[in-house]
Amino acid sequence: MCGLFSLCKCGVTSVAFEAVCPIPLSQYPTVTMGHGGGGRLTQMLIEQLIQPALTNPSLDRLHDGAQLEVGGARVAFSTDSYVISPLFFPGGDIGSLAVHGTVNDLAMCGAQPLALSVGMIIEEGLPMETLWRVVQSMRDAAGAVGVPIVTGDTKVVDRGKGDGIFLNTTGLGLIPPGIQIDPQRAEPGDIVIVSGPLANHGIAIMSVREGLEFETALESDSAPLHTLVADLLAVAGPAVHVLRDPTRGGVASALNEIAQAARVGILLEEKNLPLDEAVRGACEILGFDPLYVANEGKCLVIVAADYATLALEALRRHPLGAQAAMIGQVTSEHPGSVVMRSRIGGLRSVDMLSGEQLPRIC
Amino acid sequence: MCGLFSLCKCGVTSVAFEAVCPIPLSQYPTVTMGHGGGGRLTQMLIEQLIQPALTNPSLDRLHDGAQLEVGGARVAFSTDSYVISPLFFPGGDIGSLAVHGTVNDLAMCGAQPLALSVGMIIEEGLPMETLWRVVQSMRDAAGAVGVPIVTGDTKVVDRGKGDGIFLNTTGLGLIPPGIQIDPQRAEPGDIVIVSGPLANHGIAIMSVREGLEFETALESDSAPLHTLVADLLAVAGPAVHVLRDPTRGGVASALNEIAQAARVGILLEEKNLPLDEAVRGACEILGFDPLYVANEGKCLVIVAADYATLALEALRRHPLGAQAAMIGQVTSEHPGSVVMRSRIGGLRSVDMLSGEQLPRIC
């Protein structure tokens, strides 16, 4: 196989290698937790190392999923691995999360789910009962969505070489005619809507990990968004330019990626950000900015201004969008950046997450 | 989420749980390495625990991939996770293996590959250079096949919670009209062909792990079989009833699965099994039966007798099938079982692999 690495003299001399490896090895000799955090380091890994190597038009769009033509239909194709810790948490578990997460990635392409695959990497010694609970949770979540899990794979790794169970789900979905969702389609004047309050998933996970108890139970918002998206597209169809579920890295990182992809600015209004009181309190105690905390049942919608009210109303009629809110606007100013107007009127830059805020969040 | 587990009183009383969990917990309280070995325990886990829970017509066929109708086309959809150790081995590495393996699973549905996804689970501390080598290997393997990697996902887990890197690839492929590959289609009278010598992959991995050196270099046979299958289908088309790549669990386990699915017997001729001399020697030294050792660039073909010679000739004209051989026949006797006639004429039962022969082989 060595011949195939002729461009990269790995292990021969680090100088020759470093001349070719697109990540500076002196700065990042190894992969760190931050490279998986969904922020700046993840973006660097993907945009500098992975995407240029594997380049093709679908991958280069860096969307939540690929869009392909298959047999005359437009198909969305998306993959995600799930490494969340703990496996069971308030409001969900790794099984339901793996179904919801990939259904949502398809939905963010405007697609309705057709089929899922599941790959399980199980650590030797996992209680059989735990596997059974996870499989049942996948069954129930897929049943509720109405998407079959049509093919799968099971691997077992030695004790100490995994962490209970990791899942991968990959999904196929059908994109309706006339729908063209693409991060590059954000245009100055478009309105930014979020489908509900921020940060519930991340804060629920963190409270379990830290053993924190709050007066109000904090639950993950893990939920499948395909019917919410269908309702949205039914009223605003082609006026919906971008959809994105703000998971790892939160709303801040997702909007920064969109601003960079479309070369536009985004102006957020802090006073409009929906936030549950319990989550607000937990964020203050834990020192987290909810803009950077993961969500698993919310989507960002970037829609032409003329359709923004219709879109908001459609979201609010859906049980998962009752607290949807217009939170900002796409601008031609400060292209590539996100800026927020605070409650007292000042402007501050909202950067991507740098490093790792909450490891193993999904 | 607990409500969703109402059928399974996990953690409440183990008696109530055990009454429902389809795997006997007293016998298998935890998942073992054998459950990932590709033999009897893997089959039990899939057929007793996973498949009944997630049941649907595609999954229930227990084929290498699902076959779906999408937009008027017949599409194959297949997933595999790769947890091989070591990451780099003679004849390949985890990156090329992950491309070849899923391309082959599509090919075993009779499909030509359209697109792949990749999910990476990276352990904190993996040398960036190693990731770069793996990504380049995926690029080169996908480039050689001519299949784009259109979407991906990257996760990082804490040091000690993974093992360098695990990959998942999921593939989409197009099944040509008139082709109907299905393990249940094996019929008495059909001929069993293997596309080349057995056990090269498993023996190459084992020799690296054990630090063994042989006079002849032992290399994995990891290779993409989509053009071999295309050549085969061009001459034998609908007469090809079953295709299967004998990976984990080897030829013995793959043929047992087919015999069980189709409720037929299979009679192998030991003298016809192709085997490289170096592999034969290594198997003798290591005490392995090559029928149970993994292959990553071979396929089993079960074809109507009238087309067997045409099929064999087509395989032999292809560089990856030069040593293809007819190794047996499908029978109406001993349905569900595989029997082998030895060189001296005696018959012996060839059971599924029980337990784990070579862990982390793919």
PDB file of C-alpha atoms in Angstrom, chain A residues 1-2 4-5 7-12 14 17 20-23 25 28-37 42 44-46 48-50 52-56 58-60 63-66 68-73 75 77-83 88-89 91-93 96 100 114-141 148-163 166-172 174 219 248 359-360 362, chain B residues 1-2 4-5 7-12 14 17 20-23 25 28-37 42 44-46 48-50 52-54 56 58-60 63-66 68-73 75 77-83 88-93 96 100 114-141 148-163 166-172 174 219 248 359-360 362:
ATOM      1  CA  MET A   1       0.000   0.000   0.000  1.00  0.00           C
ATOM      2  CA  CYS A   2       2.963   2.247   0.549  1.00  0.00           C
ATOM      3  CA  LEU A   4      -0.263   4.976  -2.661  1.00  0.00           C
ATOM      4  CA  PHE A   5       1.191   7.308  -0.072  1.00  0.00           C
ATOM      5  CA  LEU A   7       2.721  12.167  -1.971  1.00  0.00           C
ATOM      6  CA  CYS A   8       3.104  11.852   1.765  1.00  0.00           C
ATOM      7  CA  LYS A   9       6.391  10.547   3.063  1.00  0.00           C
ATOM      8  CA  CYS A  10       4.829   9.640   6.378  1.00  0.00           C
ATOM      9  CA  GLY A  11       7.326   8.169   8.761  1.00  0.00           C
ATOM     10  CA  VAL A  12      10.218   8.746   6.386  1.00  0.00           C
ATOM     11  CA  SER A  14       8.706  14.525   9.161  1.00  0.00           C
ATOM     12  CA  PHE A  17       5.638  14.923   5.371  1.00  0.00           C
ATOM     13  CA  VAL A  20       2.439  18.025   2.250  1.00  0.00           C
ATOM     14  CA  CYS A  21       0.125  17.428   5.202  1.00  0.00           C
ATOM     15  CA  PRO A  22      -2.324  20.316   5.135  1.00  0.00           C
ATOM     16  CA  ILE A  23      -2.535  20.569   8.950  1.00  0.00           C
ATOM     17  CA  LEU A  25       1.967  19.076  12.536  1.00  0.00           C
ATOM     18  CA  TYR A  28      -1.356  19.837  15.945  1.00  0.00           C
ATOM     19  CA  PRO A  29       0.765  16.667  16.136  1.00  0.00           C
ATOM     20  CA  THR A  30      -2.271  14.669  17.263  1.00  0.00           C
ATOM     21  CA  VAL A  31      -6.040  14.803  17.048  1.00  0.00           C
ATOM     22  CA  THR A  32      -7.498  16.490  20.163  1.00  0.00           C
ATOM     23  CA  MET A  33     -10.965  16.479  21.702  1.00  0.00           C
ATOM     24  CA  GLY A  34     -11.388  19.974  20.279  1.00  0.00           C
ATOM     25  CA  HIS A  35     -11.193  18.523  16.761  1.00  0.00           C
ATOM     26  CA  GLY A  36     -14.492  16.814  17.519  1.00  0.00           C
ATOM     27  CA  GLY A  37     -16.195  19.773  19.191  1.00  0.00           C
ATOM     28  CA  THR A  42     -13.472  20.597  13.610  1.00  0.00           C
ATOM     29  CA  MET A  44     -10.133  23.116  10.207  1.00  0.00           C
ATOM     30  CA  LEU A  45      -9.863  19.322  10.209  1.00  0.00           C
ATOM     31  CA  ILE A  46     -12.648  18.956   7.679  1.00  0.00           C
ATOM     32  CA  GLN A  48      -8.097  21.549   5.402  1.00  0.00           C
ATOM     33  CA  LEU A  49      -7.464  17.827   5.670  1.00  0.00           C
ATOM     34  CA  ILE A  50     -10.522  15.738   4.774  1.00  0.00           C
ATOM     35  CA  PRO A  52      -9.597  18.671  -0.091  1.00  0.00           C
ATOM     36  CA  ALA A  53      -8.443  15.028  -0.209  1.00  0.00           C
ATOM     37  CA  LEU A  54     -11.843  13.539  -0.935  1.00  0.00           C
ATOM     38  CA  THR A  55     -13.054  16.504  -3.005  1.00  0.00           C
ATOM     39  CA  ASN A  56     -16.152  16.212  -5.192  1.00  0.00           C
ATOM     40  CA  SER A  58     -21.392  17.031  -3.265  1.00  0.00           C
ATOM     41  CA  LEU A  59     -18.841  16.863  -0.472  1.00  0.00           C
ATOM     42  CA  ASP A  60     -17.511  20.324  -1.224  1.00  0.00           C
ATOM     43  CA  HIS A  63     -23.930  20.549   3.867  1.00  0.00           C
ATOM     44  CA  ASP A  64     -25.534  18.278   6.479  1.00  0.00           C
ATOM     45  CA  GLY A  65     -26.050  15.741   3.720  1.00  0.00           C
ATOM     46  CA  ALA A  66     -25.282  15.129   0.065  1.00  0.00           C
ATOM     47  CA  LEU A  68     -27.770  13.079  -5.451  1.00  0.00           C
ATOM     48  CA  GLU A  69     -29.803  12.253  -8.543  1.00  0.00           C
ATOM     49  CA  VAL A  70     -30.919   8.611  -8.393  1.00  0.00           C
ATOM     50  CA  GLY A  71     -33.261   7.132 -10.956  1.00  0.00           C
ATOM     51  CA  GLY A  72     -34.778  10.516 -11.764  1.00  0.00           C
ATOM     52  CA  ALA A  73     -35.366  11.365  -8.086  1.00  0.00           C
ATOM     53  CA  VAL A  75     -32.101  11.960  -2.960  1.00  0.00           C
ATOM     54  CA  PHE A  77     -27.785  11.006   1.751  1.00  0.00           C
ATOM     55  CA  SER A  78     -26.355  11.729   5.190  1.00  0.00           C
ATOM     56  CA  THR A  79     -24.253   9.953   7.820  1.00  0.00           C
ATOM     57  CA  ASP A  80     -23.525  10.550  11.495  1.00  0.00           C
ATOM     58  CA  SER A  81     -21.755   8.602  14.203  1.00  0.00           C
ATOM     59  CA  TYR A  82     -22.993   8.848  17.773  1.00  0.00           C
ATOM     60  CA  VAL A  83     -20.539   8.620  20.658  1.00  0.00           C
ATOM     61  CA  PHE A  88     -28.980   7.179  28.601  1.00  0.00           C
ATOM     62  CA  PHE A  89     -29.917  10.723  29.571  1.00  0.00           C
ATOM     63  CA  GLY A  91     -35.153  12.939  27.307  1.00  0.00           C
ATOM     64  CA  GLY A  92     -33.421  10.256  25.282  1.00  0.00           C
ATOM     65  CA  ASP A  93     -30.584   7.828  24.751  1.00  0.00           C
ATOM     66  CA  SER A  96     -33.242   7.456  19.750  1.00  0.00           C
ATOM     67  CA  HIS A 100     -33.413  11.566  15.269  1.00  0.00           C
ATOM     68  CA  LEU A 114     -36.894   6.836   3.158  1.00  0.00           C
ATOM     69  CA  ALA A 115     -34.566   4.422   4.941  1.00  0.00           C
ATOM     70  CA  LEU A 116     -31.825   4.225   7.562  1.00  0.00           C
ATOM     71  CA  SER A 117     -28.832   1.956   8.053  1.00  0.00           C
ATOM     72  CA  VAL A 118     -27.247   1.324  11.445  1.00  0.00           C
ATOM     73  CA  GLY A 119     -23.675   0.341  12.277  1.00  0.00           C
ATOM     74  CA  MET A 120     -22.966  -0.646  15.878  1.00  0.00           C
ATOM     75  CA  ILE A 121     -19.495  -0.746  17.441  1.00  0.00           C
ATOM     76  CA  ILE A 122     -19.945  -2.528  20.754  1.00  0.00           C
ATOM     77  CA  GLU A 123     -17.323  -2.764  23.496  1.00  0.00           C
ATOM     78  CA  GLU A 124     -16.768  -6.260  24.852  1.00  0.00           C
ATOM     79  CA  GLY A 125     -18.508  -6.497  28.219  1.00  0.00           C
ATOM     80  CA  LEU A 126     -21.449  -4.236  27.402  1.00  0.00           C
ATOM     81  CA  PRO A 127     -24.404  -5.636  29.371  1.00  0.00           C
ATOM     82  CA  MET A 128     -26.687  -7.478  26.945  1.00  0.00           C
ATOM     83  CA  GLU A 129     -29.575  -5.692  28.641  1.00  0.00           C
ATOM     84  CA  THR A 130     -28.074  -2.319  27.661  1.00  0.00           C
ATOM     85  CA  LEU A 131     -27.809  -3.394  24.032  1.00  0.00           C
ATOM     86  CA  TRP A 132     -31.403  -4.558  24.183  1.00  0.00           C
ATOM     87  CA  ARG A 133     -32.546  -1.190  25.551  1.00  0.00           C
ATOM     88  CA  VAL A 134     -30.645   0.666  22.823  1.00  0.00           C
ATOM     89  CA  VAL A 135     -32.058  -1.535  20.061  1.00  0.00           C
ATOM     90  CA  GLN A 136     -35.585  -1.099  21.394  1.00  0.00           C
ATOM     91  CA  SER A 137     -35.107   2.644  21.574  1.00  0.00           C
ATOM     92  CA  MET A 138     -33.970   2.705  17.935  1.00  0.00           C
ATOM     93  CA  ARG A 139     -37.000   0.598  17.013  1.00  0.00           C
ATOM     94  CA  ASP A 140     -39.387   2.943  18.810  1.00  0.00           C
ATOM     95  CA  ALA A 141     -37.788   6.099  17.428  1.00  0.00           C
ATOM     96  CA  PRO A 148     -37.415   1.536   8.351  1.00  0.00           C
ATOM     97  CA  ILE A 149     -33.890   0.538   9.425  1.00  0.00           C
ATOM     98  CA  VAL A 150     -33.212  -1.584   6.363  1.00  0.00           C
ATOM     99  CA  THR A 151     -29.627  -2.744   6.803  1.00  0.00           C
ATOM    100  CA  GLY A 152     -27.054  -2.929   9.580  1.00  0.00           C
ATOM    101  CA  ASP A 153     -23.700  -4.096  10.820  1.00  0.00           C
ATOM    102  CA  THR A 154     -22.384  -5.176  14.219  1.00  0.00           C
ATOM    103  CA  LYS A 155     -18.757  -5.076  15.335  1.00  0.00           C
ATOM    104  CA  VAL A 156     -17.298  -5.860  18.740  1.00  0.00           C
ATOM    105  CA  VAL A 157     -14.044  -4.318  20.012  1.00  0.00           C
ATOM    106  CA  ASP A 158     -11.956  -5.407  22.991  1.00  0.00           C
ATOM    107  CA  ARG A 159     -12.694  -4.121  26.468  1.00  0.00           C
ATOM    108  CA  GLY A 160     -10.977  -0.749  26.889  1.00  0.00           C
ATOM    109  CA  LYS A 161     -10.961  -0.037  23.140  1.00  0.00           C
ATOM    110  CA  GLY A 162     -14.457   1.448  22.963  1.00  0.00           C
ATOM    111  CA  ASP A 163     -16.973   2.947  25.373  1.00  0.00           C
ATOM    112  CA  PHE A 166     -21.025   3.722  19.378  1.00  0.00           C
ATOM    113  CA  LEU A 167     -23.648   3.945  16.653  1.00  0.00           C
ATOM    114  CA  ASN A 168     -23.574   5.158  13.083  1.00  0.00           C
ATOM    115  CA  THR A 169     -26.757   5.835  11.214  1.00  0.00           C
ATOM    116  CA  THR A 170     -26.848   6.753   7.554  1.00  0.00           C
ATOM    117  CA  GLY A 171     -30.021   7.897   5.905  1.00  0.00           C
ATOM    118  CA  LEU A 172     -31.630   8.202   2.518  1.00  0.00           C
ATOM    119  CA  LEU A 174     -36.414  12.117  -0.951  1.00  0.00           C
ATOM    120  CA  GLU A 219     -34.434  17.254  29.369  1.00  0.00           C
ATOM    121  CA  ARG A 248     -22.282  20.402  18.198  1.00  0.00           C
ATOM    122  CA  PRO A 359     -17.132  16.585  24.710  1.00  0.00           C
ATOM    123  CA  ARG A 360     -19.132  13.547  23.529  1.00  0.00           C
ATOM    124  CA  CYS A 362     -23.805  13.478  20.378  1.00  0.00           C
TER     125      CYS A 362
ATOM    126  CA  MET B   1     -37.768   8.036  27.696  1.00  0.00           C
ATOM    127  CA  CYS B   2     -38.532   5.250  30.127  1.00  0.00           C
ATOM    128  CA  LEU B   4     -40.636   3.648  25.542  1.00  0.00           C
ATOM    129  CA  PHE B   5     -39.075   0.689  27.304  1.00  0.00           C
ATOM    130  CA  LEU B   7     -41.973  -3.883  27.250  1.00  0.00           C
ATOM    131  CA  CYS B   8     -38.617  -4.271  28.919  1.00  0.00           C
ATOM    132  CA  LYS B   9     -38.442  -3.614  32.635  1.00  0.00           C
ATOM    133  CA  CYS B  10     -34.715  -3.111  32.434  1.00  0.00           C
ATOM    134  CA  GLY B  11     -33.219  -2.436  35.799  1.00  0.00           C
ATOM    135  CA  VAL B  12     -36.532  -2.952  37.571  1.00  0.00           C
ATOM    136  CA  SER B  14     -34.089  -8.869  36.115  1.00  0.00           C
ATOM    137  CA  PHE B  17     -36.527  -8.291  31.879  1.00  0.00           C
ATOM    138  CA  VAL B  20     -38.683 -10.443  27.341  1.00  0.00           C
ATOM    139  CA  CYS B  21     -35.055 -10.084  26.264  1.00  0.00           C
ATOM    140  CA  PRO B  22     -34.664 -12.610  23.450  1.00  0.00           C
ATOM    141  CA  ILE B  23     -31.070 -13.506  24.393  1.00  0.00           C
ATOM    142  CA  LEU B  25     -29.071 -13.279  29.993  1.00  0.00           C
ATOM    143  CA  TYR B  28     -24.857 -14.221  27.855  1.00  0.00           C
ATOM    144  CA  PRO B  29     -24.995 -11.426  30.451  1.00  0.00           C
ATOM    145  CA  THR B  30     -22.644  -9.289  28.360  1.00  0.00           C
ATOM    146  CA  VAL B  31     -21.550  -8.907  24.745  1.00  0.00           C
ATOM    147  CA  THR B  32     -18.385 -10.924  24.077  1.00  0.00           C
ATOM    148  CA  MET B  33     -15.767 -10.758  21.329  1.00  0.00           C
ATOM    149  CA  GLY B  34     -17.406 -13.845  19.842  1.00  0.00           C
ATOM    150  CA  HIS B  35     -20.549 -11.826  19.182  1.00  0.00           C
ATOM    151  CA  GLY B  36     -18.484  -9.878  16.661  1.00  0.00           C
ATOM    152  CA  GLY B  37     -16.747 -12.849  15.061  1.00  0.00           C
ATOM    153  CA  THR B  42     -22.975 -12.978  15.681  1.00  0.00           C
ATOM    154  CA  MET B  44     -27.610 -15.248  17.258  1.00  0.00           C
ATOM    155  CA  LEU B  45     -27.212 -11.579  18.205  1.00  0.00           C
ATOM    156  CA  ILE B  46     -28.561 -10.406  14.860  1.00  0.00           C
ATOM    157  CA  GLN B  48     -32.580 -13.098  17.911  1.00  0.00           C
ATOM    158  CA  LEU B  49     -32.066  -9.600  19.274  1.00  0.00           C
ATOM    159  CA  ILE B  50     -31.578  -7.027  16.518  1.00  0.00           C
ATOM    160  CA  PRO B  52     -36.823  -9.113  15.302  1.00  0.00           C
ATOM    161  CA  ALA B  53     -36.835  -5.687  17.014  1.00  0.00           C
ATOM    162  CA  LEU B  54     -36.148  -3.674  13.870  1.00  0.00           C
ATOM    163  CA  ASN B  56     -38.972  -4.969   8.029  1.00  0.00           C
ATOM    164  CA  SER B  58     -35.501  -5.439   3.609  1.00  0.00           C
ATOM    165  CA  LEU B  59     -33.741  -6.110   6.904  1.00  0.00           C
ATOM    166  CA  ASP B  60     -35.344  -9.520   7.275  1.00  0.00           C
ATOM    167  CA  HIS B  63     -28.454  -9.841   2.862  1.00  0.00           C
ATOM    168  CA  ASP B  64     -25.180  -7.888   2.597  1.00  0.00           C
ATOM    169  CA  GLY B  65     -27.235  -4.837   1.733  1.00  0.00           C
ATOM    170  CA  ALA B  66     -30.824  -3.699   1.399  1.00  0.00           C
ATOM    171  CA  LEU B  68     -34.843  -0.377  -2.291  1.00  0.00           C
ATOM    172  CA  GLU B  69     -36.951   1.240  -4.992  1.00  0.00           C
ATOM    173  CA  VAL B  70     -35.961   4.901  -5.335  1.00  0.00           C
ATOM    174  CA  GLY B  71     -37.421   7.102  -8.031  1.00  0.00           C
ATOM    175  CA  GLY B  72     -38.005   4.180 -10.361  1.00  0.00           C
ATOM    176  CA  ALA B  73     -34.503   2.748  -9.875  1.00  0.00           C
ATOM    177  CA  VAL B  75     -30.921   0.815  -5.329  1.00  0.00           C
ATOM    178  CA  PHE B  77     -27.877   0.351   0.351  1.00  0.00           C
ATOM    179  CA  SER B  78     -25.248  -1.169   2.629  1.00  0.00           C
ATOM    180  CA  THR B  79     -23.291  -0.178   5.743  1.00  0.00           C
ATOM    181  CA  ASP B  80     -20.198  -1.514   7.476  1.00  0.00           C
ATOM    182  CA  SER B  81     -18.048  -0.334  10.355  1.00  0.00           C
ATOM    183  CA  TYR B  82     -14.319  -1.058  10.277  1.00  0.00           C
ATOM    184  CA  VAL B  83     -12.451  -1.675  13.525  1.00  0.00           C
ATOM    185  CA  PHE B  88      -1.996  -0.641   8.436  1.00  0.00           C
ATOM    186  CA  PHE B  89      -1.231  -4.143   7.214  1.00  0.00           C
ATOM    187  CA  PRO B  90       0.395  -5.843   4.229  1.00  0.00           C
ATOM    188  CA  GLY B  91      -1.830  -5.230   1.219  1.00  0.00           C
ATOM    189  CA  GLY B  92      -3.986  -2.481   2.694  1.00  0.00           C
ATOM    190  CA  ASP B  93      -5.095  -0.371   5.602  1.00  0.00           C
ATOM    191  CA  SER B  96      -8.801   1.243   1.623  1.00  0.00           C
ATOM    192  CA  HIS B 100     -13.438  -1.929  -0.717  1.00  0.00           C
ATOM    193  CA  LEU B 114     -22.917   5.320  -6.934  1.00  0.00           C
ATOM    194  CA  ALA B 115     -21.747   7.061  -3.756  1.00  0.00           C
ATOM    195  CA  LEU B 116     -20.214   6.422  -0.339  1.00  0.00           C
ATOM    196  CA  SER B 117     -20.481   8.168   3.014  1.00  0.00           C
ATOM    197  CA  VAL B 118     -17.788   7.969   5.675  1.00  0.00           C
ATOM    198  CA  GLY B 119     -18.110   8.320   9.446  1.00  0.00           C
ATOM    199  CA  MET B 120     -14.876   8.541  11.433  1.00  0.00           C
ATOM    200  CA  ILE B 121     -14.598   7.908  15.176  1.00  0.00           C
ATOM    201  CA  ILE B 122     -11.136   9.096  16.138  1.00  0.00           C
ATOM    202  CA  GLU B 123      -9.450   8.486  19.480  1.00  0.00           C
ATOM    203  CA  GLU B 124      -7.924  11.579  21.061  1.00  0.00           C
ATOM    204  CA  GLY B 125      -4.175  11.414  20.559  1.00  0.00           C
ATOM    205  CA  LEU B 126      -4.216   9.749  17.146  1.00  0.00           C
ATOM    206  CA  PRO B 127      -1.199  11.145  15.282  1.00  0.00           C
ATOM    207  CA  MET B 128      -2.440  13.677  12.730  1.00  0.00           C
ATOM    208  CA  GLU B 129      -0.095  11.989  10.259  1.00  0.00           C
ATOM    209  CA  THR B 130      -1.961   8.690  10.717  1.00  0.00           C
ATOM    210  CA  LEU B 131      -5.291  10.360  10.011  1.00  0.00           C
ATOM    211  CA  TRP B 132      -3.771  11.918   6.922  1.00  0.00           C
ATOM    212  CA  ARG B 133      -2.528   8.540   5.684  1.00  0.00           C
ATOM    213  CA  VAL B 134      -5.954   6.979   6.245  1.00  0.00           C
ATOM    214  CA  VAL B 135      -7.763   9.807   4.460  1.00  0.00           C
ATOM    215  CA  GLN B 136      -5.372   9.586   1.517  1.00  0.00           C
ATOM    216  CA  SER B 137      -5.858   5.850   1.338  1.00  0.00           C
ATOM    217  CA  MET B 138      -9.637   6.304   1.239  1.00  0.00           C
ATOM    218  CA  ARG B 139      -9.186   8.911  -1.483  1.00  0.00           C
ATOM    219  CA  ASP B 140      -6.997   6.599  -3.567  1.00  0.00           C
ATOM    220  CA  ALA B 141      -9.234   3.572  -3.112  1.00  0.00           C
ATOM    221  CA  PRO B 148     -17.223   9.617  -4.809  1.00  0.00           C
ATOM    222  CA  ILE B 149     -17.296   9.953  -1.005  1.00  0.00           C
ATOM    223  CA  VAL B 150     -20.109  12.484  -0.960  1.00  0.00           C
ATOM    224  CA  THR B 151     -20.759  13.076   2.732  1.00  0.00           C
ATOM    225  CA  GLY B 152     -19.053  12.424   6.050  1.00  0.00           C
ATOM    226  CA  ASP B 153     -18.889  12.919   9.774  1.00  0.00           C
ATOM    227  CA  THR B 154     -16.041  13.169  12.271  1.00  0.00           C
ATOM    228  CA  LYS B 155     -16.258  12.415  15.970  1.00  0.00           C
ATOM    229  CA  VAL B 156     -13.475  12.365  18.569  1.00  0.00           C
ATOM    230  CA  VAL B 157     -13.611  10.205  21.706  1.00  0.00           C
ATOM    231  CA  ASP B 158     -11.407  10.469  24.794  1.00  0.00           C
ATOM    232  CA  ARG B 159      -8.080   8.676  24.986  1.00  0.00           C
ATOM    233  CA  GLY B 160      -8.712   5.095  26.079  1.00  0.00           C
ATOM    234  CA  LYS B 161     -12.294   5.079  24.784  1.00  0.00           C
ATOM    235  CA  GLY B 162     -11.466   4.112  21.216  1.00  0.00           C
ATOM    236  CA  ASP B 163      -8.554   2.540  19.353  1.00  0.00           C
ATOM    237  CA  PHE B 166     -12.845   3.393  13.550  1.00  0.00           C
ATOM    238  CA  LEU B 167     -14.510   4.005  10.200  1.00  0.00           C
ATOM    239  CA  ASN B 168     -18.019   3.466   8.927  1.00  0.00           C
ATOM    240  CA  THR B 169     -18.756   3.556   5.234  1.00  0.00           C
ATOM    241  CA  THR B 170     -22.243   3.324   3.824  1.00  0.00           C
ATOM    242  CA  GLY B 171     -22.843   2.918   0.131  1.00  0.00           C
ATOM    243  CA  LEU B 172     -25.480   3.439  -2.488  1.00  0.00           C
ATOM    244  CA  LEU B 174     -27.599   0.851  -8.748  1.00  0.00           C
ATOM    245  CA  GLU B 219      -0.699  -9.914   1.772  1.00  0.00           C
ATOM    246  CA  ARG B 248     -15.654 -12.511   8.991  1.00  0.00           C
ATOM    247  CA  PRO B 359     -10.864 -10.636  16.510  1.00  0.00           C
ATOM    248  CA  ARG B 360     -10.893  -7.199  14.837  1.00  0.00           C
ATOM    249  CA  CYS B 362     -12.237  -5.927   9.533  1.00  0.00           C
TER     250      CYS B 362
END
